[in-house]
PDB file of C-alpha atoms in Angstrom:
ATOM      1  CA  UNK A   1      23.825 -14.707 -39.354  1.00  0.00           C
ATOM      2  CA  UNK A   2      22.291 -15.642 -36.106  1.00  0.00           C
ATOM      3  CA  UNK A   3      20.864 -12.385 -33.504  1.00  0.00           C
ATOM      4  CA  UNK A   4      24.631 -13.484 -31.077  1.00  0.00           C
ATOM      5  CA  UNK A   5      26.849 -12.778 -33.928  1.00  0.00           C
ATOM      6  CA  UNK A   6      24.995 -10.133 -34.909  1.00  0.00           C
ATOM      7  CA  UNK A   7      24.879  -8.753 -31.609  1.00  0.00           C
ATOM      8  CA  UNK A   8      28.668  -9.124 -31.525  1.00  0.00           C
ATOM      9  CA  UNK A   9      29.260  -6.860 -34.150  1.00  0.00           C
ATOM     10  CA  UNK A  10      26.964  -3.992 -33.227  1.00  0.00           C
ATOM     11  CA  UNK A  11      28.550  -4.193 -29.365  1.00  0.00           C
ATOM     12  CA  UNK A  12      32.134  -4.374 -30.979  1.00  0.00           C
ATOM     13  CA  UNK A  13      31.039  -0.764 -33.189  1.00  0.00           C
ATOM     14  CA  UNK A  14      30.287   1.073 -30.921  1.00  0.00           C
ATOM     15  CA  UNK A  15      32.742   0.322 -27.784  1.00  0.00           C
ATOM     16  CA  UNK A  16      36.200   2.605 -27.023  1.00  0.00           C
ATOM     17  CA  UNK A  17      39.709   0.780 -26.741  1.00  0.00           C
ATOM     18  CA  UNK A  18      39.116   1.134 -23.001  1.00  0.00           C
ATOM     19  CA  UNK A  19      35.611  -0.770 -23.229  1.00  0.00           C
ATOM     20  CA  UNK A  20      37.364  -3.440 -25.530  1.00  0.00           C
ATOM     21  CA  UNK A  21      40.088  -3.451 -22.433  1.00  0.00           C
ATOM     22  CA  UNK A  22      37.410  -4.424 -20.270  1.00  0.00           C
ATOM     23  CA  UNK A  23      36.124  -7.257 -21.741  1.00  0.00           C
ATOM     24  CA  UNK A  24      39.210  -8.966 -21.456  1.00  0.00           C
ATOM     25  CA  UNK A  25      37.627 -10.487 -17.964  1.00  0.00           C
ATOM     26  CA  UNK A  26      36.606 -14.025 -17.935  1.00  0.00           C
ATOM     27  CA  UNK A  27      33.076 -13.617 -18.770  1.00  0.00           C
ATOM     28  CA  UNK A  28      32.612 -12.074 -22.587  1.00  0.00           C
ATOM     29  CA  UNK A  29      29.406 -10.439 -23.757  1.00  0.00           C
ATOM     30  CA  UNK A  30      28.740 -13.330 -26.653  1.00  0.00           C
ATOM     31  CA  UNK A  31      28.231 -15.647 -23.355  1.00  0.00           C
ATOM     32  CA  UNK A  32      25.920 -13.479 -21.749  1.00  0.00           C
ATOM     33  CA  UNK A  33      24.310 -12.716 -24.668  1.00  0.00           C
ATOM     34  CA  UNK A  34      23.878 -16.646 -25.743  1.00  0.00           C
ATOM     35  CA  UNK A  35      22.871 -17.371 -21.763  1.00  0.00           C
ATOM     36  CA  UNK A  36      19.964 -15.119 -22.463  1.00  0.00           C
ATOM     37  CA  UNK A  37      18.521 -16.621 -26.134  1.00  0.00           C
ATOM     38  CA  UNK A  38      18.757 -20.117 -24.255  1.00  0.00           C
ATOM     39  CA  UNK A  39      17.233 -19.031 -21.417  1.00  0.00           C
ATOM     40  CA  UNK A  40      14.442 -17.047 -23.575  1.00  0.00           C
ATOM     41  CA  UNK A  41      13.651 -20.697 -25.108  1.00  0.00           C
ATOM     42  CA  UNK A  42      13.505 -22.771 -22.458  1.00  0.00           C
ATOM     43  CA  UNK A  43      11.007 -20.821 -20.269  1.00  0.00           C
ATOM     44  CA  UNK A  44       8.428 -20.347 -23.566  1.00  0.00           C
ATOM     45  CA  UNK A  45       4.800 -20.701 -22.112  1.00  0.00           C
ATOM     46  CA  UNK A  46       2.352 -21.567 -25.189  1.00  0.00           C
ATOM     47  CA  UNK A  47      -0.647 -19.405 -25.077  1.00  0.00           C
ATOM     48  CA  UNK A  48      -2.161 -20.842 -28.243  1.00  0.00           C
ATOM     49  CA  UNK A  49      -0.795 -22.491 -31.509  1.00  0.00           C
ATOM     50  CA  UNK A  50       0.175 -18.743 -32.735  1.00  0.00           C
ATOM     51  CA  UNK A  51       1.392 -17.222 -29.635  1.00  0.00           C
ATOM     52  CA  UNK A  52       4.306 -18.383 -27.702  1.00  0.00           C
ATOM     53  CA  UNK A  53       4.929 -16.122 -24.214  1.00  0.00           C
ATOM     54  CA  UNK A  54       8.243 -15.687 -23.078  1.00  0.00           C
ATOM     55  CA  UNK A  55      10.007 -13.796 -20.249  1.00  0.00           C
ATOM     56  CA  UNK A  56      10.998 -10.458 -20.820  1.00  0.00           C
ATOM     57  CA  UNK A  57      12.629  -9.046 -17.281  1.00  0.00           C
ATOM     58  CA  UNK A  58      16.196 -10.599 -17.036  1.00  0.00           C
ATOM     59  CA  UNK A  59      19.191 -10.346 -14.304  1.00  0.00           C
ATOM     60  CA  UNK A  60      22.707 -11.431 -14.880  1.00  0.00           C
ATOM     61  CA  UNK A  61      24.284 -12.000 -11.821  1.00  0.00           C
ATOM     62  CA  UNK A  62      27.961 -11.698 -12.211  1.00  0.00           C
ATOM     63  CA  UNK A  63      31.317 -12.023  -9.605  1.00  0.00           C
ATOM     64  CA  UNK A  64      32.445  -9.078  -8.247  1.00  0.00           C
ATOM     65  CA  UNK A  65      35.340  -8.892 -10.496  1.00  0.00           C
ATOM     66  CA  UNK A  66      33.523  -9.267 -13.459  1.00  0.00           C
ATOM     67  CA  UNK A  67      31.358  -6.701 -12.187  1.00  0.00           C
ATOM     68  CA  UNK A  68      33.561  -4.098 -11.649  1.00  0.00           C
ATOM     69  CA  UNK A  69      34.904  -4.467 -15.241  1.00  0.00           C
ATOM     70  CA  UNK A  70      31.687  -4.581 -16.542  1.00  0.00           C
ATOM     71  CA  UNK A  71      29.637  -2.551 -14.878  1.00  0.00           C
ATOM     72  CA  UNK A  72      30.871   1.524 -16.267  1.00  0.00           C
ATOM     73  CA  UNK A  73      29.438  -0.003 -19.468  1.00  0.00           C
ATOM     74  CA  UNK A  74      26.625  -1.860 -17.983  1.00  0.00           C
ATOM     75  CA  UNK A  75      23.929   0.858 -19.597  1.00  0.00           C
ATOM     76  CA  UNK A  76      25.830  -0.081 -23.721  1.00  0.00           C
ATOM     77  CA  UNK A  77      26.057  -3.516 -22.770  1.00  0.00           C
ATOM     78  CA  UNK A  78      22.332  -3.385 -21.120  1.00  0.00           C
ATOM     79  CA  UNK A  79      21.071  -1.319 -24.705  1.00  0.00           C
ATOM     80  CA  UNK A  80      22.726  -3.871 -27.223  1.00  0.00           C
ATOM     81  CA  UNK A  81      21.022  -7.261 -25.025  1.00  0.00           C
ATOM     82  CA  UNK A  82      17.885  -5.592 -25.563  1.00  0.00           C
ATOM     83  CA  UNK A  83      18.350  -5.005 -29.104  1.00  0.00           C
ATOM     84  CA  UNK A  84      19.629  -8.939 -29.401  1.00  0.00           C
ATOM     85  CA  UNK A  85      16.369 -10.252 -27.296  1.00  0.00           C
ATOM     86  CA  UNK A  86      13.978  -8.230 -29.508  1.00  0.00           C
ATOM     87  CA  UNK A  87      15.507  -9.605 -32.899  1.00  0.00           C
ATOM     88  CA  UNK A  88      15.636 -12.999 -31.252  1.00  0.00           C
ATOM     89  CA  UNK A  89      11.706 -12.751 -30.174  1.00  0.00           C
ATOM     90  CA  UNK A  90      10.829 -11.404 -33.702  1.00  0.00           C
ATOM     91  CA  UNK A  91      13.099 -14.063 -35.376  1.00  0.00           C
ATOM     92  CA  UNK A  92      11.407 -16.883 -33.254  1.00  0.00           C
ATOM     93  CA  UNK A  93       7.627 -15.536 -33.301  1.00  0.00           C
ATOM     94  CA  UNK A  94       7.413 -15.521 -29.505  1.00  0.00           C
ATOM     95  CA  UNK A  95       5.479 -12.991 -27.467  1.00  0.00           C
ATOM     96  CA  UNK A  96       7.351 -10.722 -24.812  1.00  0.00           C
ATOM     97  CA  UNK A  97       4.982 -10.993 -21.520  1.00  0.00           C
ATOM     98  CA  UNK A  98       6.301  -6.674 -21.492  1.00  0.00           C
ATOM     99  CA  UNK A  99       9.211  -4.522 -22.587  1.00  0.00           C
ATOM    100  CA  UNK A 100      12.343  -5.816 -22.180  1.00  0.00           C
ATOM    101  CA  UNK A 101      14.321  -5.086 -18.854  1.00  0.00           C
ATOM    102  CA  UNK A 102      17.699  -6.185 -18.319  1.00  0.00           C
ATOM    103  CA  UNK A 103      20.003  -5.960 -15.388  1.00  0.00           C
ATOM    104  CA  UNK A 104      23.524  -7.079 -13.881  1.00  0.00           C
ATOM    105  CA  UNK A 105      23.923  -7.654 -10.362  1.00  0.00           C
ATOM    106  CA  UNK A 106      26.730  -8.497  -8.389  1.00  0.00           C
ATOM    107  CA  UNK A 107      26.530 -11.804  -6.444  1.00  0.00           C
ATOM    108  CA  UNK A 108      29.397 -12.406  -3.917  1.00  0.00           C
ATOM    109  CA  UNK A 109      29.315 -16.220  -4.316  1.00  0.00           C
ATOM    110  CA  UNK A 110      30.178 -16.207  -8.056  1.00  0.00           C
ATOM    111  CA  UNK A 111      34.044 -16.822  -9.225  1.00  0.00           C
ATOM    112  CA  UNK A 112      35.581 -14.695 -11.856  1.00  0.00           C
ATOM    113  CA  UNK A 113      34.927 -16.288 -15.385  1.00  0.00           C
ATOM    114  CA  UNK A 114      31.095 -17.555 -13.334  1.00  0.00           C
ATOM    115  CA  UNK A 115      27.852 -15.645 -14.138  1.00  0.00           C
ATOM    116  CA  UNK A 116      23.766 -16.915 -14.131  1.00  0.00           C
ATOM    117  CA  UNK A 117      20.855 -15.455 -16.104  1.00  0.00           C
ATOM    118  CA  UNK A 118      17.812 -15.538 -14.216  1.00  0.00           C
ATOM    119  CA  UNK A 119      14.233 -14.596 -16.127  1.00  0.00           C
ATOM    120  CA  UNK A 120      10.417 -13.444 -15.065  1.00  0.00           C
ATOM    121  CA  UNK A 121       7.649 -12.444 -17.242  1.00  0.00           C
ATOM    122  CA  UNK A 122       7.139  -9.153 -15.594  1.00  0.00           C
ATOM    123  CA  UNK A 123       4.219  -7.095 -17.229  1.00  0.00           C
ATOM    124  CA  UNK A 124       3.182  -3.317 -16.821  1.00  0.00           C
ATOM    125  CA  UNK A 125       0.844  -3.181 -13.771  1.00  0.00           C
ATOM    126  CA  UNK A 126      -1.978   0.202 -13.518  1.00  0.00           C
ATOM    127  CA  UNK A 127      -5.059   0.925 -11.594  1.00  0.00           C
ATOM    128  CA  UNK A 128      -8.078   2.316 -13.150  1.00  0.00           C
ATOM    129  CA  UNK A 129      -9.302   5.654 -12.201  1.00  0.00           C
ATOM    130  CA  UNK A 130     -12.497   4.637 -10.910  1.00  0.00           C
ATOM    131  CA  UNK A 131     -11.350   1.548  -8.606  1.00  0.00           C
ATOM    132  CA  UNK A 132      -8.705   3.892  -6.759  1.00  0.00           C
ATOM    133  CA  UNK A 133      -9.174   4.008  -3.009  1.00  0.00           C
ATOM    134  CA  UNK A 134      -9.129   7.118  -1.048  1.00  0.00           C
ATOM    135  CA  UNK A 135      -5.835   6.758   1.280  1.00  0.00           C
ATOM    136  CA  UNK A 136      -8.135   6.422   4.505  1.00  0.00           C
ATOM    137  CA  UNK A 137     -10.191   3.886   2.451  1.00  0.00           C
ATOM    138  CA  UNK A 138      -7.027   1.709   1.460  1.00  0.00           C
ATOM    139  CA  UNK A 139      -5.172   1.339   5.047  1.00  0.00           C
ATOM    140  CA  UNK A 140      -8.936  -0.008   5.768  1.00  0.00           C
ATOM    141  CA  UNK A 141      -9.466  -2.632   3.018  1.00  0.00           C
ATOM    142  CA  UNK A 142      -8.632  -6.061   4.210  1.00  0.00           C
ATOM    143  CA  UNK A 143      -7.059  -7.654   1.466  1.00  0.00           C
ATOM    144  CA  UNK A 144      -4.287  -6.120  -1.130  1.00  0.00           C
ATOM    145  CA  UNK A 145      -2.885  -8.033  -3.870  1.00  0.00           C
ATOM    146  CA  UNK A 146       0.740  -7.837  -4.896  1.00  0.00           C
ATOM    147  CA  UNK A 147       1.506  -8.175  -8.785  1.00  0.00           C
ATOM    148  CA  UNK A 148       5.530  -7.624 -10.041  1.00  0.00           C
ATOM    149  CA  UNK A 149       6.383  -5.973  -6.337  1.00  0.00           C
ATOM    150  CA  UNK A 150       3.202  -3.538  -6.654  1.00  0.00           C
ATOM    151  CA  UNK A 151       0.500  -3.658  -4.064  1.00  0.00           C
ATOM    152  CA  UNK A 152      -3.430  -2.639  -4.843  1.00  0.00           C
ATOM    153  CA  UNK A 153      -6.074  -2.443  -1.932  1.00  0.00           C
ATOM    154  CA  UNK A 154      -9.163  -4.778  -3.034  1.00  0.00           C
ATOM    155  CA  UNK A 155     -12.212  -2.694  -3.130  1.00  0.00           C
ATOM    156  CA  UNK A 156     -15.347  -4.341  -1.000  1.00  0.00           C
ATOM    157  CA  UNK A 157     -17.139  -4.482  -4.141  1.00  0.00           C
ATOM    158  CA  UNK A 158     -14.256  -6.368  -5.606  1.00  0.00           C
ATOM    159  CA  UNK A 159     -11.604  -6.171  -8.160  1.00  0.00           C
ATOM    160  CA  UNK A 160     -11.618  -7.159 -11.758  1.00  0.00           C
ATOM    161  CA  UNK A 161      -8.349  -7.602 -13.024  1.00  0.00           C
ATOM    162  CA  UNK A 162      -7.810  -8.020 -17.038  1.00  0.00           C
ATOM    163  CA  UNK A 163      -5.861  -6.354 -19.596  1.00  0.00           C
ATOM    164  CA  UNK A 164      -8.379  -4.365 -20.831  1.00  0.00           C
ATOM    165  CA  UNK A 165      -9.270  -0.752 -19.771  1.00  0.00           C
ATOM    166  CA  UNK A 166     -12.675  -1.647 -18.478  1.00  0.00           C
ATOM    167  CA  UNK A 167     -10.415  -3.488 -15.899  1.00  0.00           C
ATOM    168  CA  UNK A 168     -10.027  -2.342 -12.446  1.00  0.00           C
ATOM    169  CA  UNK A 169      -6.392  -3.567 -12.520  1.00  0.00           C
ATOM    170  CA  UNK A 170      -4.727  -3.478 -15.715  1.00  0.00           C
ATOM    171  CA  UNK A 171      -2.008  -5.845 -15.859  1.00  0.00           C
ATOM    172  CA  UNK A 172      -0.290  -5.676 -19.786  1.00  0.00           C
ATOM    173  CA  UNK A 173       0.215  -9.114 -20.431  1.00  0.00           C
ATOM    174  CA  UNK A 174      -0.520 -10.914 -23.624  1.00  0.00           C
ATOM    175  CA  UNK A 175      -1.742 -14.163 -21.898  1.00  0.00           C
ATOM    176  CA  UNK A 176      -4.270 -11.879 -19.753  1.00  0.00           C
ATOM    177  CA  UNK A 177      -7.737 -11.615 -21.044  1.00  0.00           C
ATOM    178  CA  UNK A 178      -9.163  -8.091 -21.302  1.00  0.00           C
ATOM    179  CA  UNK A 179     -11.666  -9.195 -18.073  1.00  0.00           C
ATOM    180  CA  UNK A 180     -10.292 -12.321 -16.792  1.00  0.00           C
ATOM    181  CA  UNK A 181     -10.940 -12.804 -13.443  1.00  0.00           C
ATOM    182  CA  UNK A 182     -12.838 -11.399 -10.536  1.00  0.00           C
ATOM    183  CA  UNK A 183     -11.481 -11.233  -6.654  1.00  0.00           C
ATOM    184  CA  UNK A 184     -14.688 -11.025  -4.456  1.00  0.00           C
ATOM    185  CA  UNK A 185     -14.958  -9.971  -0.869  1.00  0.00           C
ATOM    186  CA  UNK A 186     -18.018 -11.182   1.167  1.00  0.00           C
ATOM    187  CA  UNK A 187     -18.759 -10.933   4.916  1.00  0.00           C
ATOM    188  CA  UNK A 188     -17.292  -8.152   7.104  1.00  0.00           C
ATOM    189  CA  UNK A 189     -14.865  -7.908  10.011  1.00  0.00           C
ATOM    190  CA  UNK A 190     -13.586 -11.270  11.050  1.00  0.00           C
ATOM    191  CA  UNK A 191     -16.016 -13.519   8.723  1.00  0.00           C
ATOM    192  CA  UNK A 192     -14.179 -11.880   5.943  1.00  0.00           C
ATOM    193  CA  UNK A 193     -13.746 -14.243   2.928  1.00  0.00           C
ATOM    194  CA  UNK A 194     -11.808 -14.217  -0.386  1.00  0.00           C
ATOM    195  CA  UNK A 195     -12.499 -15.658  -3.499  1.00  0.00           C
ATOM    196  CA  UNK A 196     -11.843 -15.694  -7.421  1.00  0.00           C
ATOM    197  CA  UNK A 197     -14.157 -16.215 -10.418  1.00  0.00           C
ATOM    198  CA  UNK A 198     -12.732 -16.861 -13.816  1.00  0.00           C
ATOM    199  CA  UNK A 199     -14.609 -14.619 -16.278  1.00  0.00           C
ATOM    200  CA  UNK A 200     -14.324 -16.384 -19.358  1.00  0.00           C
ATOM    201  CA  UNK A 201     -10.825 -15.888 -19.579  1.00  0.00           C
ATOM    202  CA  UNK A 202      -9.308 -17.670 -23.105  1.00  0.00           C
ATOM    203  CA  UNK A 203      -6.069 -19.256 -21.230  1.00  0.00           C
ATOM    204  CA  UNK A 204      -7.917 -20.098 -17.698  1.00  0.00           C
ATOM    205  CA  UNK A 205      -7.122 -19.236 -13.894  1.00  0.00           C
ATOM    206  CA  UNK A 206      -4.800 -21.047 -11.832  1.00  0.00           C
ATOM    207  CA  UNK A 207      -4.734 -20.951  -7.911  1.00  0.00           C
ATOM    208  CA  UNK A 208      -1.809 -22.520  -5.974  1.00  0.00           C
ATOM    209  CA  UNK A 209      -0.986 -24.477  -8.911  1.00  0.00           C
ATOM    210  CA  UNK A 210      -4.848 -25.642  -9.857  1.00  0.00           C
ATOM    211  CA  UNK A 211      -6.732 -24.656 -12.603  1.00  0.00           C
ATOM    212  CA  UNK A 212      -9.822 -23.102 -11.440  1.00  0.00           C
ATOM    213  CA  UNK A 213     -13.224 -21.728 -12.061  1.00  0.00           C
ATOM    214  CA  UNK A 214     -14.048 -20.466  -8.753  1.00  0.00           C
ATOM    215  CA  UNK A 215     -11.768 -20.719  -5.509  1.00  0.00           C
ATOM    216  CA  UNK A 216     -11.688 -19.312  -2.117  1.00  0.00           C
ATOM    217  CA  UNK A 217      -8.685 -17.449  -1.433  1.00  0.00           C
ATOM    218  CA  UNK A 218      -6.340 -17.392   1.667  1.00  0.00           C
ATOM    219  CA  UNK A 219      -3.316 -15.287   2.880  1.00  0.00           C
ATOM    220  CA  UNK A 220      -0.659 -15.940   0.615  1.00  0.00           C
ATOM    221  CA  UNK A 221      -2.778 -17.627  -2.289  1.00  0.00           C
ATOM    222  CA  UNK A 222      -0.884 -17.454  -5.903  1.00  0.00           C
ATOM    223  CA  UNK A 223      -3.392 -16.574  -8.757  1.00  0.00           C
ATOM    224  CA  UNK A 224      -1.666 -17.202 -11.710  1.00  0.00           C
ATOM    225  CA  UNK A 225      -3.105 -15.398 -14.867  1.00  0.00           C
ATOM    226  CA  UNK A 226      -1.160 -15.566 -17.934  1.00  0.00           C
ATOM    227  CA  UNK A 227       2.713 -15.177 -17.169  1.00  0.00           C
ATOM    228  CA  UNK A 228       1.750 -12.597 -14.455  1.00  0.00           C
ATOM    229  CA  UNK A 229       1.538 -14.207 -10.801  1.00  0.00           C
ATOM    230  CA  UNK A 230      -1.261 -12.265  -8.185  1.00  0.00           C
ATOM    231  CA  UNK A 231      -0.350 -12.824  -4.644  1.00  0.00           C
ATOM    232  CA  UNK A 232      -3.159 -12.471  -2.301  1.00  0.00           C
ATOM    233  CA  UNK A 233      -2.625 -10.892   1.239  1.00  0.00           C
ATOM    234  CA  UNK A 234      -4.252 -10.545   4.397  1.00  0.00           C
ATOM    235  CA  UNK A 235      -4.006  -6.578   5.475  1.00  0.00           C
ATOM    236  CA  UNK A 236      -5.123  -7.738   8.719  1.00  0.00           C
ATOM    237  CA  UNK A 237      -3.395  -9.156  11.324  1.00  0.00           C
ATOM    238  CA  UNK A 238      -5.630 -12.842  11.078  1.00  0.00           C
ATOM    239  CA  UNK A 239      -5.353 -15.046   8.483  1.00  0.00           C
ATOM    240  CA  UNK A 240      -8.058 -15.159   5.873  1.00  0.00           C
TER     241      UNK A 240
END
């Protein structure tokens, strides 16, 4: 039996008559929970021949008549998808890039019976004690770096970002080395310039879509490490 049907059963355990009511709207939970497997397989990022990253942060966007009927059960409905991705990801052998999230949204635009799954790898993001900033400290560094809606003030000395605790920033994704890349800061005031060093990392560092060993950095640059995306911004009002 495949992790759907077997998600079927569980959700149709533990639901009231007035739950069962309210999944007589267009959209069913099977779909949803079928829209999710397929989207789980086709966004798999290889890491290696033994470790296959997927996404683990999901939204289903639904109509807003769906979503009224579906939404008073949202946190069941939410509990049994993450029960069906996790038995799908262990079935499979993939790796989750964190723990599962999952969340339905109303979109306006959407007919009754219409729904979308959308997916990001969206990994646990901390600071280490020693590469805090004061708060007088932070509004003065120049450059911040935004990972999974989280922004982190780049020391002067720089910021080594890996998912190891010797890490400045920690991010918890499997792709991530433990140190995998450095962002340096050199110069001061406006001869201020950016730049990232891969430290050895085992899957590599991409800027803007370029694998890299060393780049210079500029407001709005994209480091991509692992399934985890590092936006680069300038805290100033100049560009960098």
């Amino acid at each position: 039996m495949g992790v759907v049907q077997r998600f079927e059963q569980r959700l149709e355990r533990v639901v009231s008559g007035a739950f069962a009511r309210a999944f007589r709207s267009a959209v069913q939970p099977v779909e949803i929970a079928a829209s999710i497997t397929r989207e789980i397989d086709n966004s798999t990022q290889v890491l290696s021949r033994d470790r296959v990253l997927v996404p683990n942060a999901f939204r289903v966007d639904l109509s807003p008549s769906d979503y009224e009927r579906l939404s008073p059960y949202g946190h069941t409905l939410s509990g049994e998808l993450d029960q069906m991705v996790r038995d799908h990801v262990a079935e499979q052998r993939y790796t989750l890039a964190g723990p599962v999230a999952i969340h339905l949204d109303q979109r306006d635009d959407l007919t009754t019976g219409r729904f979308l799954v959308t997916s990001r790898a969206s990994a646990t993001v901390s600071q280490s004690a020693g590469a805090q900033l004061s708060s007088s400290a932070a509004e003065r560094a120049p450059v911040i770096v935004e990972v999974n809606g989280q922004r982190h003030p780049v020391p002067e000395t720089g910021l080594v970002i890996g998912r190891g605790e010797e890490s400045d920033l920690r991010i918890n994704d499997p792709g991530i080395s433990r140190r995998h890349a450095e962002i340096r800061i050199s110069g001061a005031d406006s001869q201020v310039t950016v730049s990232v060093v891969d430290l050895g990392s085992t899957n590599g560092t991409q800027v803007d879509g370029r694998r890299v060993q060393q780049a210079m950095l500029h407001d709005g640059s994209q480091i991509v490490l692992g399934g985890t995306t590092v936006v680069v911004r300038d805290a100033r009002t100049g560009g960098l």
